[in-house]
Coordinates of C-alpha atoms in Angstrom, one line a residue:
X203 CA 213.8 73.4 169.1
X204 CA 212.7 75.0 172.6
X205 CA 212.7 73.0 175.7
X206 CA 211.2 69.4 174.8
X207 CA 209.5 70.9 171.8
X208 CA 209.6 72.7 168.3
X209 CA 208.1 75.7 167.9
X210 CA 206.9 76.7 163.8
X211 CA 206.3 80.0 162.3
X212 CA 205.2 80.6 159.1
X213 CA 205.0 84.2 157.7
X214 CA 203.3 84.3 154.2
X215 CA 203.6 87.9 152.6
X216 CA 201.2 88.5 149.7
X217 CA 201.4 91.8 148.0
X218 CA 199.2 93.3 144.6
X219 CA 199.0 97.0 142.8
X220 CA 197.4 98.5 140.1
X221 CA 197.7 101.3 139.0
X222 CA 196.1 103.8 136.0
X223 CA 196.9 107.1 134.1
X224 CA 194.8 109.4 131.9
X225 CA 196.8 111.9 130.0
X226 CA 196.6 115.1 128.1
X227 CA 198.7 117.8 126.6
X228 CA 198.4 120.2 130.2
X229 CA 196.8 117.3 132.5
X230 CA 197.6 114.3 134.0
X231 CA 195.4 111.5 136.6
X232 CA 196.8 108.9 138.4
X233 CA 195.6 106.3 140.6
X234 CA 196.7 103.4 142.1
X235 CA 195.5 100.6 144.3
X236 CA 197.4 98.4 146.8
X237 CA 196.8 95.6 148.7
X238 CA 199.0 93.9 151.2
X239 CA 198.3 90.7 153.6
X240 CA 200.4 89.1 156.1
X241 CA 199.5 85.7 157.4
X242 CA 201.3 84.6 160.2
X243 CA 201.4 81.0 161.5
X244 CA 202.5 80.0 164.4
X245 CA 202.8 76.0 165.9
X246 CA 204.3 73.8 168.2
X247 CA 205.0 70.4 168.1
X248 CA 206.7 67.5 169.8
X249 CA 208.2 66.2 166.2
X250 CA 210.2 68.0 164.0
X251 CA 207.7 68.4 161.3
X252 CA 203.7 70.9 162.6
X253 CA 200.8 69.3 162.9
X254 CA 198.3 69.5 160.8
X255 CA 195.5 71.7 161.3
X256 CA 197.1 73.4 164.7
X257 CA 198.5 76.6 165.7
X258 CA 197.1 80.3 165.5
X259 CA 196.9 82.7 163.0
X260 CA 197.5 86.2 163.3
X261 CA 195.9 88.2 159.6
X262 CA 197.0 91.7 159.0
X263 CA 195.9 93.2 155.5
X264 CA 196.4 96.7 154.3
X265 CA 194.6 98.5 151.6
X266 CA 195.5 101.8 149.8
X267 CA 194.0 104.1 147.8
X268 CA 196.0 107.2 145.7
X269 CA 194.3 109.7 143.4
X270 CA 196.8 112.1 141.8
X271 CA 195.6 115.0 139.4
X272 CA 198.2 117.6 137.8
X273 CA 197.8 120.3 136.0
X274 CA 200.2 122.6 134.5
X275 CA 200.2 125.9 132.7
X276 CA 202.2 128.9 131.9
X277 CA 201.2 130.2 135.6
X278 CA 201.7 127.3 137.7
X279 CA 201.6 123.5 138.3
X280 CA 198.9 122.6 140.4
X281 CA 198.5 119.1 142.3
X282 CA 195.6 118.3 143.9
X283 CA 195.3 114.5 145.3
X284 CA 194.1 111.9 148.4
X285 CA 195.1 108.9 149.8
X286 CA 193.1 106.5 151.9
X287 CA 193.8 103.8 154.1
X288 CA 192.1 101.0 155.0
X289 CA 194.1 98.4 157.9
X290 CA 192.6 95.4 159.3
X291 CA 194.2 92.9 162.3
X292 CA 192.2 89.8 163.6
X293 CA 194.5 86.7 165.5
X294 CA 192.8 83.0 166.4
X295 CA 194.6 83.7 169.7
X296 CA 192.8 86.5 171.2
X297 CA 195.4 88.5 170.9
X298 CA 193.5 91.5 169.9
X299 CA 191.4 92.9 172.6
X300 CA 187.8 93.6 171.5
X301 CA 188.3 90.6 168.8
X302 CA 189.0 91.7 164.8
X303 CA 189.5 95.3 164.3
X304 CA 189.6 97.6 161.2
X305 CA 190.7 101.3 160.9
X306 CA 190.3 104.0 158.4
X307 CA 192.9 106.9 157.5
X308 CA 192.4 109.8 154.4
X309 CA 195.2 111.6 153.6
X310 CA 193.7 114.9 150.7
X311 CA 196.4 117.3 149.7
X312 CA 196.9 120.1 147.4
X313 CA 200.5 122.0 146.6
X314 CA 201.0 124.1 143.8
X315 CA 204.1 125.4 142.0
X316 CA 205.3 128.9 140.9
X317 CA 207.7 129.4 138.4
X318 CA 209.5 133.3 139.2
X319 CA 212.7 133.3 136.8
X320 CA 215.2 131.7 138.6
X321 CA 212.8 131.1 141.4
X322 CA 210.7 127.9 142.5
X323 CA 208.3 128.4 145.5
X324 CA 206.1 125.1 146.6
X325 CA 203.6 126.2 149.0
X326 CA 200.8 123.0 150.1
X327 CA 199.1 121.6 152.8
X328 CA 197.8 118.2 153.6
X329 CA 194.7 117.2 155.9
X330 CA 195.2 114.1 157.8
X331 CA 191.8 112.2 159.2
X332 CA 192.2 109.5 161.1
X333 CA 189.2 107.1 162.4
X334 CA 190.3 107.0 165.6
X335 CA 192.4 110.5 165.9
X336 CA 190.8 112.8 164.5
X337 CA 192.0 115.5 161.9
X338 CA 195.0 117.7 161.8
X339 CA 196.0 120.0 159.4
X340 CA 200.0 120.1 158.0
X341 CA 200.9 123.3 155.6
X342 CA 204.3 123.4 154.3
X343 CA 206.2 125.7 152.0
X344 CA 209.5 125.1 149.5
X345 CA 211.6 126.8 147.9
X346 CA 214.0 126.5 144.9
X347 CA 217.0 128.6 143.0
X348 CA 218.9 127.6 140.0
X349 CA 222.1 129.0 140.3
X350 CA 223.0 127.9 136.8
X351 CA 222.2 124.7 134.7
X352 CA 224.2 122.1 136.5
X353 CA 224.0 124.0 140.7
X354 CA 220.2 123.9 142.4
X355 CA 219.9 125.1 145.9
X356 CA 216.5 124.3 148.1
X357 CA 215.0 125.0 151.0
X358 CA 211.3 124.3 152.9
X359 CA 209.8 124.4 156.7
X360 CA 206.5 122.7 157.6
X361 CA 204.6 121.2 160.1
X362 CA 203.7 117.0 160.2
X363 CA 201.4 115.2 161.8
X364 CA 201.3 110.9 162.0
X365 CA 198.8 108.5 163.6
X366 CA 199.9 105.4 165.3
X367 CA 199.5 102.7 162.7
X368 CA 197.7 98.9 163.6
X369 CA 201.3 97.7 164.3
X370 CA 201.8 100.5 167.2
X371 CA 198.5 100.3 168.8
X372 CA 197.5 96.7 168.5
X373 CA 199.7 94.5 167.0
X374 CA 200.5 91.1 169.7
X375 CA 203.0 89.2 167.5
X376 CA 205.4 86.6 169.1
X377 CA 207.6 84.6 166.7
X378 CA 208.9 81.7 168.9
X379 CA 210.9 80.5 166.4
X380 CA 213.0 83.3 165.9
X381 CA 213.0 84.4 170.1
X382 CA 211.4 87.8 169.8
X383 CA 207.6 89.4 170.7
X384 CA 205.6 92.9 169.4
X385 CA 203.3 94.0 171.8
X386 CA 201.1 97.1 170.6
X387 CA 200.5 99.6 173.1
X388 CA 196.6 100.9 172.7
X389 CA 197.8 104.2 175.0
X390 CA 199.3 106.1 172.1
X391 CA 199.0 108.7 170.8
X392 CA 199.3 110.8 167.7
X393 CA 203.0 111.8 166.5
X394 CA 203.3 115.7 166.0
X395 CA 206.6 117.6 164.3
X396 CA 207.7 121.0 163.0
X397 CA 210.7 120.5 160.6
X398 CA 213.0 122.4 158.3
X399 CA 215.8 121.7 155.8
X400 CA 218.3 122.9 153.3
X401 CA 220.1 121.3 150.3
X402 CA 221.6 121.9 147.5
X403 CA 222.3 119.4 144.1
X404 CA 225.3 119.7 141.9
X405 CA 224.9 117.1 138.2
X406 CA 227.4 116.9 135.9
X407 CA 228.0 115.5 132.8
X408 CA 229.3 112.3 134.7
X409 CA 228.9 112.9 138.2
X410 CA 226.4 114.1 141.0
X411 CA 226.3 114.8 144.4
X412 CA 223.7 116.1 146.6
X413 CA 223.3 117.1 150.6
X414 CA 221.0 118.0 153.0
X415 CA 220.6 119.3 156.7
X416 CA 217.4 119.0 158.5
X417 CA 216.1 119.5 162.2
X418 CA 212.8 118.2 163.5
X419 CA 211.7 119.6 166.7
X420 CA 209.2 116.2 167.6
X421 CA 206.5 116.2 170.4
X422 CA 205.0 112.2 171.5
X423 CA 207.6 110.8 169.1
X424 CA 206.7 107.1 168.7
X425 CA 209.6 104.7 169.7
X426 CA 210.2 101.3 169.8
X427 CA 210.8 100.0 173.4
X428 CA 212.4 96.7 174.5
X429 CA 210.7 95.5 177.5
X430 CA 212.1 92.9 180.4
X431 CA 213.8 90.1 178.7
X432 CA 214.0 86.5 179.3
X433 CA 217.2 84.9 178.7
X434 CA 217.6 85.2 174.6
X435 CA 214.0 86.2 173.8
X436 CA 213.6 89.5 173.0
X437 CA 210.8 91.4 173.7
X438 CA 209.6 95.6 172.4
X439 CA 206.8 98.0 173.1
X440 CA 206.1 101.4 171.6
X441 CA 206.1 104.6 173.0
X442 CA 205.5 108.1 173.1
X443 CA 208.4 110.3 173.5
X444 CA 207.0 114.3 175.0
X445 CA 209.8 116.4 173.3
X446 CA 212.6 114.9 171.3
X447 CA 214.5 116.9 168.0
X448 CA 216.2 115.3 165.6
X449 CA 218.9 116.6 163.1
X450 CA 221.4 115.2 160.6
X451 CA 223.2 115.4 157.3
X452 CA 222.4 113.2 154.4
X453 CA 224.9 113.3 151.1
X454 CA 225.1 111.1 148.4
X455 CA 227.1 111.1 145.6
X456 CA 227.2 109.2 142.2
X457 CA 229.8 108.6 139.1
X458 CA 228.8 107.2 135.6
X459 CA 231.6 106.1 133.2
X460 CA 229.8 104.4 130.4
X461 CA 228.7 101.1 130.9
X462 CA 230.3 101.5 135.0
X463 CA 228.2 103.4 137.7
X464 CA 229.0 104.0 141.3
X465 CA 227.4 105.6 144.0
X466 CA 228.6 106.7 147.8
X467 CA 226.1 108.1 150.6
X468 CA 226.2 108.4 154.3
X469 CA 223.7 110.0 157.3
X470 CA 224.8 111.0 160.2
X471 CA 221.2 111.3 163.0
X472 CA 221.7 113.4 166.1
X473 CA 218.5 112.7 168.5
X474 CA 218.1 113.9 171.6
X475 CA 215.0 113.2 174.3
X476 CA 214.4 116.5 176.3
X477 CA 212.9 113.7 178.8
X478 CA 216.2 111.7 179.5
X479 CA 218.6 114.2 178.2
X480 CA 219.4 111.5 175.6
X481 CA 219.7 109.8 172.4
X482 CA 216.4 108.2 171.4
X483 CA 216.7 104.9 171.0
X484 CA 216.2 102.9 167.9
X485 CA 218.1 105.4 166.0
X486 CA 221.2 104.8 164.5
X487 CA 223.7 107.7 164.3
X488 CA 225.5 106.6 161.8
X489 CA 224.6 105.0 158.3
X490 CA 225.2 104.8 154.1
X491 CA 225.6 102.4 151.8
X492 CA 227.8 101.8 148.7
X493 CA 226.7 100.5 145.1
X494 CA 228.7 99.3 142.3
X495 CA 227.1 98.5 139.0
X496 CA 228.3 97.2 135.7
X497 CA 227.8 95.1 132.8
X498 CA 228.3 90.9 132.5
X499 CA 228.3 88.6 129.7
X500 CA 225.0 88.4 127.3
X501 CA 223.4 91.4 128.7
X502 CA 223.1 90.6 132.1
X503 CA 224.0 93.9 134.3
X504 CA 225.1 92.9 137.9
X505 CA 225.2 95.0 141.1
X506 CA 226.5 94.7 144.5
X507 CA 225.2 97.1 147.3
X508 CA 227.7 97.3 151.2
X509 CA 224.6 98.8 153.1
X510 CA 226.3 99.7 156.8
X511 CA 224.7 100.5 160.0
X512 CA 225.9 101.8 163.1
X513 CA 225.7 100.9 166.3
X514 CA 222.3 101.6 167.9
X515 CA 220.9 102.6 171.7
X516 CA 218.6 100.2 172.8
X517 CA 217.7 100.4 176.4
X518 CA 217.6 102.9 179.1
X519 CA 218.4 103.0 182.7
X520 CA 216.2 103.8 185.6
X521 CA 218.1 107.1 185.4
X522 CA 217.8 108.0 181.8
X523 CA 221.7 106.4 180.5
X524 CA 221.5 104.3 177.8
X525 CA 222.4 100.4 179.1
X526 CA 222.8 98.4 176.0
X527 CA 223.2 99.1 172.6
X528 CA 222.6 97.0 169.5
X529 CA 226.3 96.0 167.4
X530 CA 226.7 97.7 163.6
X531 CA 225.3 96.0 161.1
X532 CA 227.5 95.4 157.9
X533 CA 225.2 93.8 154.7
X534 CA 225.8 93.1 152.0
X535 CA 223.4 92.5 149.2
X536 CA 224.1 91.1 145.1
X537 CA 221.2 91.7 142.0
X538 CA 221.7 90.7 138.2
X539 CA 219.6 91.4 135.9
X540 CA 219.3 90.8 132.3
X541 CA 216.8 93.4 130.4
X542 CA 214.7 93.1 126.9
X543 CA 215.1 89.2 126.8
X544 CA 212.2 88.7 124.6
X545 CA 209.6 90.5 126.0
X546 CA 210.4 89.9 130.0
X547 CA 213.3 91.8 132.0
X548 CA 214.3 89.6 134.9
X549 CA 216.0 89.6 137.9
X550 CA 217.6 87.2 140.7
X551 CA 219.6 88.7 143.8
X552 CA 220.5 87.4 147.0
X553 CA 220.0 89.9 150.1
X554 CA 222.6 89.5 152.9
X555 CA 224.8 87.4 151.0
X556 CA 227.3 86.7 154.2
X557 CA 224.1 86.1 156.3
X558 CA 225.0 88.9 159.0
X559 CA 223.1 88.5 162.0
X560 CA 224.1 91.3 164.7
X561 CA 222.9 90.8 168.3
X562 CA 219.7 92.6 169.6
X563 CA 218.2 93.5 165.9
X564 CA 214.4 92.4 165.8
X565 CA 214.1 92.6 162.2
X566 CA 214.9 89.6 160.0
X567 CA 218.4 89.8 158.7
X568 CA 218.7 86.3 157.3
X569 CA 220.3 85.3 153.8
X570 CA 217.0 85.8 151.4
X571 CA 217.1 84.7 147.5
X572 CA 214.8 86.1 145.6
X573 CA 214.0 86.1 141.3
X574 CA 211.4 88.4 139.5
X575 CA 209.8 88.5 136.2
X576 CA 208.4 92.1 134.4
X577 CA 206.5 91.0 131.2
X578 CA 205.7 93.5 128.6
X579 CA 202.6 93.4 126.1
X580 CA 202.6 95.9 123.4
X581 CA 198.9 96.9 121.7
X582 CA 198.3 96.5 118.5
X583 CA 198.0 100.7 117.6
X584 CA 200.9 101.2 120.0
X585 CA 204.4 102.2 118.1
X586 CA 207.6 101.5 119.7
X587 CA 209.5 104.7 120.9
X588 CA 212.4 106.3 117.9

């Protein structure tokens, strides 16, 4: 209900891949295709049921392209590859200045790999085109050293480079029923960063654990902006950001006892904007998750995930100080699954089982259920594995 009427919204997500592999004993090509649609409905209506045949529609749909080829030989492993994009936005409302649009991205990149005894070196580069943006060149170089068989140390610095996507730019969704609005900004422009990072990765027999520090030194940093808001509805923008770094942490580790497995992570994000002489905001500090997996009755393995995180900066004052931040967010999700039944593996799970709903998040962070199906068909020439 708002005001004397209802207000409807209907998001329908329909998502499809396929994907391909041709295989010899030194090569291997991959390629996949993906398509993605979101139809969003929107309707009001003085009963508490829409009315047929009203409303407007907004229709995003994503394609994606990925060619992979590998090949490997007592020298090197060589990968050479592309990826293309293809995103299109049109809305019944006119919404979307200039009526329906559609945007074009290619992504080609090569990287090969040098095996010098205990030594790994990684050098590649990628070649981003973008319709509107142009190209931009990102080379990048990593290394690795295997201390012994269970200790691996790495390293790499690069350069990135990331278009605003149809979202950012031109995106004008408003979701009535749930009190928050999108609004692209067309004024973007292109994200540009120079990173590097150091890890290392310890496995046992039982156990693993693995960290790594990173800094990102950012320039026009895209960020999501609230705007002016009207009692509870919400409202964002995006923006560019001049000169912003980032740099953080990230450690996970893991413990399998037989049929038991368990796994531990945190982040911890330091951002500052050299604008503001702040946090960026969007960014949580803090975050991690723990998982807890094991076996049921009749096959079925069950896990349950605690997925935390921290309290966020949302707003800024006219002078820079940040003037409202978003609560932590605790959730918690639950997934069983029961493998080889037949000839199917399936799957039920319930995401946010406690149905957490901090103040200020825009994303949806209701209950969900959800069940899935994986059916497997075996040729007739095709032996099962020893």
């Amino acid at each position: 209900p708002s005001g004397g009427v209802f207000d409807f919204a209907d998001n329908t997500q329909t998502n499809a891949r396929l994907t391909g592999a041709w295989l010899n004993p030194t090569s291997r090509l991959t390629s996949t295709l993906a398509l993605s649609q979101l139809d969003h409905l929107s309707r009001t209506s003085p009963y508490t049921d829409p009315i047929k045949g009203t409303g407007d529609r907004q229709l995003q749909r994503l394609g994606e392209a990925d060619v992979l080829y590998t090949h490997t030989s007592e020298a090197a492993t060589i990968d050479i590859g592309t990826q293309v994009h293809q995103e299109y936005i049109m809305s019944t409302d006119g919404r979307i200045a200039g009526g329906p649009r559609t945007l074009m991205s290619a992504d080609p990149y090569a990287q090969a790999e040098w095996q010098l005894g205990r030594w790994s070196i990684v050098p590649g580069a990628r070649l981003s085109w973008s319709q509107q943006f142009g190209t931009y060149m990102s080379p990048r170089i990593a290394a690795r050293f295997r201390v012994d068989s269970s200790l691996i140390l790495r390293a790499s610095v690069g350069r990135g480079f990331r278009a605003p996507d149809f979202k950012e730019l031109y995106l004008d969704f408003t979701n009535d029923a749930a009190y928050y609005a999108v609004h692209g900004n067309r004024a973007l422009r292109p994200e540009h960063a120079d990173n590097a990072s150091l890890g290392a990765e310890w496995a046992g027999a039982r156990a693993y654990a693995r960290t790594q520090l990173y800094v990102n030194e950012l320039h026009d940093f895209i960020e999501t902006q609230p705007l002016a808001s009207s009692g509870q509805f919400a409202e964002f923008t995006y923006g560019n950001i001049s000169r912003s770094t980032t740099r953080g942490i990230e450690t996970e580790t893991g413990v399998n006892l037989g049929p038991l497995s368990g796994e531990i992570a945190y982040a911890y994000l330091y951002t500052y904007d050299r604008g503001t002489a702040g946090p960026l905001l969007n960014q949580p500090p803090h975050s991690g998750h723990v998982r807890l997996s094991g076996p049921l009755l009749f096959g079925v393995r069950a896990s349950v995930v605690d997925v935390y995180t921290g309290s966020t900066p949302m707003e800024r004052a006219d002078d820079g100080s940040i003037s409202s931040t978003r609560d932590a967010y605790n959730r918690v999700d639950l997934r069983f699954a029961r493998q080889s039944f037949g000839h199917a593996d399936i799957s039920v799970g319930v995401t946010n089982v406690f149905d957490s709903r901090p103040a200020r998040w825009a994303d949806p962070t209701v209950r969900r259920i959800y069940a899935g199906i994986t059916l497997h068909a075996r040729g007739a020439n095709t032996q099962a594995p020893q």
